[in-house]
CSV table of C-alpha atoms and ligand atoms in Angstrom, one decimal:
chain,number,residue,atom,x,y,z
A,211,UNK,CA,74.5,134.8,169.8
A,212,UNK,CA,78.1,134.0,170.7
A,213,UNK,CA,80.1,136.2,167.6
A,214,UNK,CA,77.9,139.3,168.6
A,215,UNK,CA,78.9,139.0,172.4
A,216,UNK,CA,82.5,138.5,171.4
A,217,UNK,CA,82.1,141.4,168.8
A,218,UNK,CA,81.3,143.8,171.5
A,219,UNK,CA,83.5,142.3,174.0
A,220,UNK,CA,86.6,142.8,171.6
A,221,UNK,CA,85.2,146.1,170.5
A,222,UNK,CA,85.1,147.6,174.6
A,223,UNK,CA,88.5,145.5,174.8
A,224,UNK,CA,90.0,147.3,172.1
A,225,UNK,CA,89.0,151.0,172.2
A,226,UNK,CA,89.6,151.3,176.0
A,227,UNK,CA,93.5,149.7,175.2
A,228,UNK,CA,93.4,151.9,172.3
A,229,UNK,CA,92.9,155.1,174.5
A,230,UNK,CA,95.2,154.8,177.2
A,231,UNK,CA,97.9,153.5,175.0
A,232,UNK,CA,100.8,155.9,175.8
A,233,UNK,CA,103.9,155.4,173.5
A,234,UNK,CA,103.7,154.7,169.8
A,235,UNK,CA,105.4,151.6,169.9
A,236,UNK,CA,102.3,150.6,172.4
A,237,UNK,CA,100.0,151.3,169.9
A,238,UNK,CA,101.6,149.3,167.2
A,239,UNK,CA,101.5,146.1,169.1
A,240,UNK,CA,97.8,147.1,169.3
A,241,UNK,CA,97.6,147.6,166.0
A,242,UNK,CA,98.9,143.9,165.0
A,243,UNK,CA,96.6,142.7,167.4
A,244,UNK,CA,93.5,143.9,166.5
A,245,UNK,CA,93.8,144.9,162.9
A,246,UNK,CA,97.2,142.4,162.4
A,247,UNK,CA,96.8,140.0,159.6
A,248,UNK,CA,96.7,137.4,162.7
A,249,UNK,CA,94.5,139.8,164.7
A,250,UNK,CA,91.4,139.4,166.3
A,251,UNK,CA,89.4,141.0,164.1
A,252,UNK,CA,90.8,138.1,161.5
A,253,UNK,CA,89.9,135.6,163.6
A,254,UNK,CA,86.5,137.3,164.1
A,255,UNK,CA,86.0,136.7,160.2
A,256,UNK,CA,86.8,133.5,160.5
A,257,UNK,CA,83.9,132.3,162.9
A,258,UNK,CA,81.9,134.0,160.1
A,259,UNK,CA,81.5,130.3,158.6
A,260,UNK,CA,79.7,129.2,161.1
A,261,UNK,CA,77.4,131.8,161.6
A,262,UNK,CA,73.7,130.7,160.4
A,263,UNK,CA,73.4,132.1,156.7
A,264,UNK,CA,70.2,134.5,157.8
A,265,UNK,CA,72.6,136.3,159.7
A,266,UNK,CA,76.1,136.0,157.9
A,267,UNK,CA,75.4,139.3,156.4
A,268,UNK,CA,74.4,141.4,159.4
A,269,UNK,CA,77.2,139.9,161.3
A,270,UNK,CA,79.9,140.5,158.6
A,271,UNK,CA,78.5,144.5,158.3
A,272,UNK,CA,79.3,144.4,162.2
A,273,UNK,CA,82.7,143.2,161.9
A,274,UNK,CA,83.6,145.4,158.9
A,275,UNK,CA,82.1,148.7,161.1
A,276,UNK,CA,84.1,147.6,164.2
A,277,UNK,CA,87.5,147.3,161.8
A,278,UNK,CA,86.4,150.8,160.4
A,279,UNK,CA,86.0,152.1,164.0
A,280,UNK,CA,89.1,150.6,164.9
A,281,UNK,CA,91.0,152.0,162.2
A,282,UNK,CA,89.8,155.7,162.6
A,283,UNK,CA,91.1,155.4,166.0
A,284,UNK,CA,94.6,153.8,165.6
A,285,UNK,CA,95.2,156.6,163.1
A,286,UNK,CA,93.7,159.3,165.3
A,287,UNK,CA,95.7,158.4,167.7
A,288,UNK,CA,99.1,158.1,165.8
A,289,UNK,CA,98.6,161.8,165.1
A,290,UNK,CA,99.2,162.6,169.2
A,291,UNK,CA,101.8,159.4,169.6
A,292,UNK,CA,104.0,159.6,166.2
A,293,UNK,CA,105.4,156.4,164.7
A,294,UNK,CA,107.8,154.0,167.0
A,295,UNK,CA,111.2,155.7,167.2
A,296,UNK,CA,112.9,151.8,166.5
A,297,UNK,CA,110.8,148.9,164.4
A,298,UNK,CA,108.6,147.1,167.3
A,299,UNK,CA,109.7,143.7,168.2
A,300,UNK,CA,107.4,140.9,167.6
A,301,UNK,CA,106.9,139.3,164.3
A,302,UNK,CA,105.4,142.1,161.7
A,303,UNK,CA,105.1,139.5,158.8
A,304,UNK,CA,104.7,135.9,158.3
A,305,UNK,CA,108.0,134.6,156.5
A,306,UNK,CA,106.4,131.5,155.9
A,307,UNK,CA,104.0,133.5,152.7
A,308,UNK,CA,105.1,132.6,149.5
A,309,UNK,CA,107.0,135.6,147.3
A,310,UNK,CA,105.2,137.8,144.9
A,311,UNK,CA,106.9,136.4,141.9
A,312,UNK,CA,107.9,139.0,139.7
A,313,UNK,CA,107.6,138.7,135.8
A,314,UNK,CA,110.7,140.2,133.6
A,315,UNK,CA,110.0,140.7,130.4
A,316,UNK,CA,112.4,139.6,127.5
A,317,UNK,CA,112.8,140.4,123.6
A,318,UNK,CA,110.4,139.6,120.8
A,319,UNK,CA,111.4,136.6,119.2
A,320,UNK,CA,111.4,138.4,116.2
A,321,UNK,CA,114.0,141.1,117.5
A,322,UNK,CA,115.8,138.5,119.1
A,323,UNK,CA,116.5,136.3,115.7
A,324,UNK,CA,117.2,139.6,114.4
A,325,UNK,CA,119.9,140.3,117.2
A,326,UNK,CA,121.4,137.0,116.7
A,327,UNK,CA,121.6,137.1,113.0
A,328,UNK,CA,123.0,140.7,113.0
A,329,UNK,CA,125.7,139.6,115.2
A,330,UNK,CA,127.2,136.9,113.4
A,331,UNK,CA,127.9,139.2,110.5
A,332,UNK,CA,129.1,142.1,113.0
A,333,UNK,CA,131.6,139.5,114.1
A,334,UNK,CA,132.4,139.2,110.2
A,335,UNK,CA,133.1,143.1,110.3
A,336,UNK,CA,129.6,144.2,108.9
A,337,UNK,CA,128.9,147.3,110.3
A,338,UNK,CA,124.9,147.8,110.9
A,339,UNK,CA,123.2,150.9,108.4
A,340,UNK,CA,119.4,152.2,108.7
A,341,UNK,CA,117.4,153.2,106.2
A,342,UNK,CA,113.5,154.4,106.3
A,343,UNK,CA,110.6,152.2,106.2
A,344,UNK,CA,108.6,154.9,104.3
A,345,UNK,CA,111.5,155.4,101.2
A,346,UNK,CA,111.0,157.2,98.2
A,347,UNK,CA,110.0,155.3,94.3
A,348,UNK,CA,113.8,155.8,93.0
A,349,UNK,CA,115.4,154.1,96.1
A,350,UNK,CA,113.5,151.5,96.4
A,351,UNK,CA,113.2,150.8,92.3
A,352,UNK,CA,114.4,152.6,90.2
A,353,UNK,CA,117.8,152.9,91.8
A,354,UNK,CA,117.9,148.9,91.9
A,355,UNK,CA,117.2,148.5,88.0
A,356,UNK,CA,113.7,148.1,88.3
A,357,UNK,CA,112.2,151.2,86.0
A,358,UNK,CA,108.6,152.1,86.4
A,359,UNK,CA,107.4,149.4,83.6
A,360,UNK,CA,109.4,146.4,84.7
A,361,UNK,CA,107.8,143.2,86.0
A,362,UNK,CA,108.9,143.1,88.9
A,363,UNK,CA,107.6,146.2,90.1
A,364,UNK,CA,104.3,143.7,90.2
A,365,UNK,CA,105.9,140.8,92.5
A,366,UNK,CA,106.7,143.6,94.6
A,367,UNK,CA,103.6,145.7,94.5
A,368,UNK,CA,104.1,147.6,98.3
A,369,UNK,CA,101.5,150.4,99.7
A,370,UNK,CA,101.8,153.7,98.0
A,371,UNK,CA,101.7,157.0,100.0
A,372,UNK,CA,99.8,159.8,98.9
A,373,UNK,CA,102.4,162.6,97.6
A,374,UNK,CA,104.3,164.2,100.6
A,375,UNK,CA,106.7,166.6,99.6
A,376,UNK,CA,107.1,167.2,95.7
A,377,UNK,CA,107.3,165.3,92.8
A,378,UNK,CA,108.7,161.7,94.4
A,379,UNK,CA,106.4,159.7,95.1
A,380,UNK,CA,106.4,157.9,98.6
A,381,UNK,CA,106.0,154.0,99.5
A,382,UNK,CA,106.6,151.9,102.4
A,383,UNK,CA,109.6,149.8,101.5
A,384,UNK,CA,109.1,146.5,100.3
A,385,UNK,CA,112.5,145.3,101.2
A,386,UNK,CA,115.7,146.6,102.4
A,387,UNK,CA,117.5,146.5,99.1
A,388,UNK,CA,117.4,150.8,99.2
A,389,UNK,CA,119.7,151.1,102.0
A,390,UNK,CA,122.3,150.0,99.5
A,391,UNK,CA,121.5,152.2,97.6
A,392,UNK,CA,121.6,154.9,100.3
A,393,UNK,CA,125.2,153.9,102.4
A,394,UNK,CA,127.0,153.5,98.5
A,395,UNK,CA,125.1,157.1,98.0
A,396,UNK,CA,127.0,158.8,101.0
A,397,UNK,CA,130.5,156.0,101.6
A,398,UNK,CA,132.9,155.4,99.5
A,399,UNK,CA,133.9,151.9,99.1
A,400,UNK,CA,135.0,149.4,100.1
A,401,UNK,CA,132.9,148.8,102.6
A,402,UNK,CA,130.9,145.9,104.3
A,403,UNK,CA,127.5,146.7,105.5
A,404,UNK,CA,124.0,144.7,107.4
A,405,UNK,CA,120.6,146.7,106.9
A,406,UNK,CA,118.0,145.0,109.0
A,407,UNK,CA,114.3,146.2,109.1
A,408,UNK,CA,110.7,146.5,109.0
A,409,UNK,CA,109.4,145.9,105.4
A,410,UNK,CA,105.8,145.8,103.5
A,411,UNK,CA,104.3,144.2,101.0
A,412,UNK,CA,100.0,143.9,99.9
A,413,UNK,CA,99.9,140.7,100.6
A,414,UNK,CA,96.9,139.0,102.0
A,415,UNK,CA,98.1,136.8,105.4
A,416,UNK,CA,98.0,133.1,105.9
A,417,UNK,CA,100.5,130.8,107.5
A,418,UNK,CA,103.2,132.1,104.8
A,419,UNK,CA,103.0,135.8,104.5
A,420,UNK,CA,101.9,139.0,106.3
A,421,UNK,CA,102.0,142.4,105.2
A,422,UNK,CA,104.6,143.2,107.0
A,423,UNK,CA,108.0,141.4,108.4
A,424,UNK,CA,111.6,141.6,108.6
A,425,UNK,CA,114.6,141.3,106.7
A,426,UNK,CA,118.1,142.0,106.8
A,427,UNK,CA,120.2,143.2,104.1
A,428,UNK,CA,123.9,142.5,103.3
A,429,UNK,CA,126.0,144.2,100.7
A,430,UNK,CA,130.0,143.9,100.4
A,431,UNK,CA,132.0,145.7,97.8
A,432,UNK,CA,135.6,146.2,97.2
A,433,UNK,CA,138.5,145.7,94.3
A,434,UNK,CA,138.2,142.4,93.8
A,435,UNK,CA,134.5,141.1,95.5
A,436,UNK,CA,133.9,137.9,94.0
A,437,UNK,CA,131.2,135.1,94.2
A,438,UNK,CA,133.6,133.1,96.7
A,439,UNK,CA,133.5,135.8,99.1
A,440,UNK,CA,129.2,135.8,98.9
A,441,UNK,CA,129.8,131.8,99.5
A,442,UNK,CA,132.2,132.1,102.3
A,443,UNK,CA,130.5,134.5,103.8
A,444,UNK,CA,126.9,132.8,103.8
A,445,UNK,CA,128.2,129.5,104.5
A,446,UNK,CA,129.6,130.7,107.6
A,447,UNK,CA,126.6,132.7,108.7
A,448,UNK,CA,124.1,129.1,107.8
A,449,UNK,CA,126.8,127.1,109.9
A,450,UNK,CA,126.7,129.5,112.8
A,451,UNK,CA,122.9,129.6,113.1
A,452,UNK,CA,121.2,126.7,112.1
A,453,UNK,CA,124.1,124.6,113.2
A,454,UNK,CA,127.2,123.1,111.8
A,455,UNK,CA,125.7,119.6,110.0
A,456,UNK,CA,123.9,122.3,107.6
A,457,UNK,CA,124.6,121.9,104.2
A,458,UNK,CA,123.9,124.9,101.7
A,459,UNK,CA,123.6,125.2,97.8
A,460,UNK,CA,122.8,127.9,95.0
A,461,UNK,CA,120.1,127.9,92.7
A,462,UNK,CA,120.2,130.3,89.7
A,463,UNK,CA,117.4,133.0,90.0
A,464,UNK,CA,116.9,136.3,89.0
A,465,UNK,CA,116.9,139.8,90.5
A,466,UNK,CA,117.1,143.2,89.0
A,467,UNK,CA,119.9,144.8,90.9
A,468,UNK,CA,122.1,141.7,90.9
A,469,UNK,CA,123.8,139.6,87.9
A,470,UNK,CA,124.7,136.8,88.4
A,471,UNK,CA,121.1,136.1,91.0
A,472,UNK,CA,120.9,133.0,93.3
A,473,UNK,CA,118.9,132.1,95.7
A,474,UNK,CA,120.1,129.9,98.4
A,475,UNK,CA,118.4,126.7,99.8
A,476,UNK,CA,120.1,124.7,103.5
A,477,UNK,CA,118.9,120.9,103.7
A,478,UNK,CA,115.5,120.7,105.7
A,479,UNK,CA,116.5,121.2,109.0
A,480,UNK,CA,113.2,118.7,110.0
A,481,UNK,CA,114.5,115.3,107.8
A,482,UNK,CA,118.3,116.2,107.5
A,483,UNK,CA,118.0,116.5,104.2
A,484,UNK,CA,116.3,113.5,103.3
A,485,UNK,CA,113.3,114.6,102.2
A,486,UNK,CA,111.4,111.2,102.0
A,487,UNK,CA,108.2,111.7,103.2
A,488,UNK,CA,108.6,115.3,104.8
A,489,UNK,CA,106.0,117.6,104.6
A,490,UNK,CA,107.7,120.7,105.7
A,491,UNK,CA,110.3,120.8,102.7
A,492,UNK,CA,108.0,118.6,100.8
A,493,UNK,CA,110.1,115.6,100.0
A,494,UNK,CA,112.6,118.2,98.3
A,495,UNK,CA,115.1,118.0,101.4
A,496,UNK,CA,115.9,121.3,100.9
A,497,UNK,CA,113.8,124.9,102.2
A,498,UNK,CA,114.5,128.3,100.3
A,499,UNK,CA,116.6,131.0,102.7
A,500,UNK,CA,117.3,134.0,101.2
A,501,UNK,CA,118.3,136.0,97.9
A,502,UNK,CA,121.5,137.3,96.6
A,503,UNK,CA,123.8,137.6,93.7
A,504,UNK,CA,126.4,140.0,92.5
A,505,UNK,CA,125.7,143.4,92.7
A,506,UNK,CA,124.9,144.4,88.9
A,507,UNK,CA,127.2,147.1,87.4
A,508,UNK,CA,123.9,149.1,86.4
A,509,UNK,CA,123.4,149.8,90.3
A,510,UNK,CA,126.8,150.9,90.9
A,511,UNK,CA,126.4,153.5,87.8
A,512,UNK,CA,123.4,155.0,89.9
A,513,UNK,CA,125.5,155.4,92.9
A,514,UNK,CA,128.7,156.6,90.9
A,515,UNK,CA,131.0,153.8,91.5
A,516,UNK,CA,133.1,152.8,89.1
A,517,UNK,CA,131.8,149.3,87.6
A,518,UNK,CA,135.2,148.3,86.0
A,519,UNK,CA,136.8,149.3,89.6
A,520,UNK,CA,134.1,148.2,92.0
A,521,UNK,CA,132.5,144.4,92.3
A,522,UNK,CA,130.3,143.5,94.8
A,523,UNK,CA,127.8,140.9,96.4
A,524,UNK,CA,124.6,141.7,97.9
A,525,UNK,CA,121.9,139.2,99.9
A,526,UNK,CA,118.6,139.8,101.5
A,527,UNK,CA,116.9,137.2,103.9
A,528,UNK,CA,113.7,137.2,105.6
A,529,UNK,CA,114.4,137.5,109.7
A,530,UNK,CA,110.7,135.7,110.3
A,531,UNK,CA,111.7,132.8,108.3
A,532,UNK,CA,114.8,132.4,109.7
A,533,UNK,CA,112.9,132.3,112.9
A,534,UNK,CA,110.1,129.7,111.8
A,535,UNK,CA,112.8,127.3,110.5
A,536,UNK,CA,115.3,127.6,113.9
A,537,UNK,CA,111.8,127.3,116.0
A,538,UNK,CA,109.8,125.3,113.8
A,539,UNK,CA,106.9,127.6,114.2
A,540,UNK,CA,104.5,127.1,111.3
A,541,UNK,CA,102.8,130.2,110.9
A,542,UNK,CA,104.0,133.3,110.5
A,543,UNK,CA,100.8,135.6,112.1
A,544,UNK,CA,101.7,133.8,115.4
A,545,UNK,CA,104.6,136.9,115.7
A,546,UNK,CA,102.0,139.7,115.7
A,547,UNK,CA,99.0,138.3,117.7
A,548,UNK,CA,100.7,138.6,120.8
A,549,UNK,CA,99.8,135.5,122.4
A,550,UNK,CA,101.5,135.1,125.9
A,551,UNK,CA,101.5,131.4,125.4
A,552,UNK,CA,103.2,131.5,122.4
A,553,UNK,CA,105.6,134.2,123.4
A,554,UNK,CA,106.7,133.0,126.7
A,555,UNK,CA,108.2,130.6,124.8
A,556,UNK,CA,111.3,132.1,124.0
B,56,LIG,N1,115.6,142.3,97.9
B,56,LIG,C1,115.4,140.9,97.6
B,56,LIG,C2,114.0,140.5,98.1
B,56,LIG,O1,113.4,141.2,98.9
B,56,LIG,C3,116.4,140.1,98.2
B,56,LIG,C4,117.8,140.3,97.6
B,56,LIG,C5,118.6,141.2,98.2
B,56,LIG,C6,118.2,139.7,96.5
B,56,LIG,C7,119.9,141.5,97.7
B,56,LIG,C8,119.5,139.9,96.0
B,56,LIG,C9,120.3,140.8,96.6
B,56,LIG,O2,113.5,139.5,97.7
């Protein structure tokens, strides 16, 4: 059968060449020849197609026994010969193969809205503060005007830690509101601070919430802080990232650690504003943003500031629904599932 005869013709061919080869770079080109990725032994696989199936196996075992052979004795014999002294002339590898594309990696969307939204305020002066994610009761309460009976300890319910060192109790934070209270604990004002985070709250996910997400924190305070400044400053920051033609307005609310509270609405960045018949703003023309107000004089008692002295403004916004608005991404588990289709989209 014709492979067989060439099998053993390639296979005398070969070992006698490999023996009396007497240089290394001699035993290179006899290397590429035989073993080469254009070598004989290639084109010896190649008939394999058209061997009769009955036999394809015995005569591929043969082939892959001859390339072992051939192998053992190219290596034996670079141990008396060394490798060539310069690269052997010839062409070593086919030019014309496609490139092993390499994959780079990039940010998390998530950590990438939250580097773009830090930076606008950065470039308003903000400087960037850290606080824990597990934070004791009176930081992230108490210390904010919420006492241990208030409502809003309930719209806030976070995970509770099992006592870890005294009397505090522990919890993971359920938003980054207690890094206020930590810079103002240690600075002295005025000063201009961003505190963005990891954050936690018991809720049960769907397209809306998770249990845990993002937000970043702003607090200002000086002499004479006053609601313009909140406006100016968060009118700036909605222009810069969801694009000049945004409008923005106030809507009286309520929170604890600030008096007066607002929360801030920007026209539906899906109908302009229009609302008719949109179902992500729901015909209001507007979608909620974030929280804020002025930061109430019972805080700055906590901290030892002086509340005739001292005003201040404080915000909070969530960095996920920043995210899902600027992408239009309609469900918020879609950041921590870790799907490369949806990732490699940023
Ligand atoms: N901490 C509030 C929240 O998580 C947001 C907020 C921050 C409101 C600062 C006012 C001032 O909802």
């Amino acid at each position: 059968m014709e492979l067989f005869e060439e099998l053993e013709s390639v296979k005398k061919q070969a070992l006698t060449e490999i023996d009396s080869a007497g240089d290394a770079e001699v035993l290179q080109q006899l290397e590429i020849k035989y073993l080469g990725r254009k070598g004989l032994l290639r084109d010896l696989f190649t008939q394999l197609g058209s061997v009769p199936a009955e036999k394809k196996s015995a005569a591929g075992q043969s082939i892959n026994q001859l390339k072992q052979l051939l192998e053992e004795k190219v290596t034996g014999k670079k141990e008396t010969l060394g490798t060539p002294v310069k690269a052997a002339t010839g062409e070593q590898f086919d030019t014309s193969l496609p490139g092993e594309k390499k994959t780079v990696g990039h940010f998390h969307p998530v950590y990438q809205t939250m580097t773009d939204l830090s930076n606008i305020f950065v470039r308003l002066g903000f400087d960037i503060a850290r606080g824990p994610e597990i934070e004791n009761e009176f930081n992230n309460f108490d210390a904010l005007n919420i006492p241990a009976d208030h409502p809003a300890r309930d719209a806030w319910d976070t995970f509770y830690l099992h006592n870890i060192s005294g009397s505090q109790r522990h919890l993971l934070r359920c938003h980054t509101s207690p890094v206020q209270i930590r810079v103002m604990k240690k600075t002295k004002p005025p000063l201009r601070i961003i505190a963005p985070g990891k954050v936690f709250r018991s809720d049960t996910p769907d397209p809306g919430h998770f249990p845990m997400f993002h937000q970043i924190e702003g607090l200002m305070v000086g002499e004479d802080v006053s609601f313009a400044h909140l406006k100016g400053v968060l009118n700036l920051f909605i222009k810069e990232f969801f694009g000049p033609e945004t409008k923005m307005r106030f809507r009286p609310s309520f929170f604890s650690f600030t008096e007066p509270s607002a929360e801030v609405d920007i026209s539906c960045v899906i109908c302009n504003g229009k609302g008719t018949g949109c179902s992500v703003c729901r015909g209001e023309g507007w979608m909620e943003i974030l929280g804020c107000g002025m930061v109430d004089p019972n805080v700055f008692k906590t901290v030892n500031y002086d509340p005739e002295k001292y005003t201040g403004f404080a915000f909070g916004l969530g960095v996920e629904r920043m995210a899902m608005i600027k992408y239009r991404i309609n469900d918020i588990r879609l950041f921590t599932e870790n799907h490369l289709k949806f990732l490699n989209q940023f």
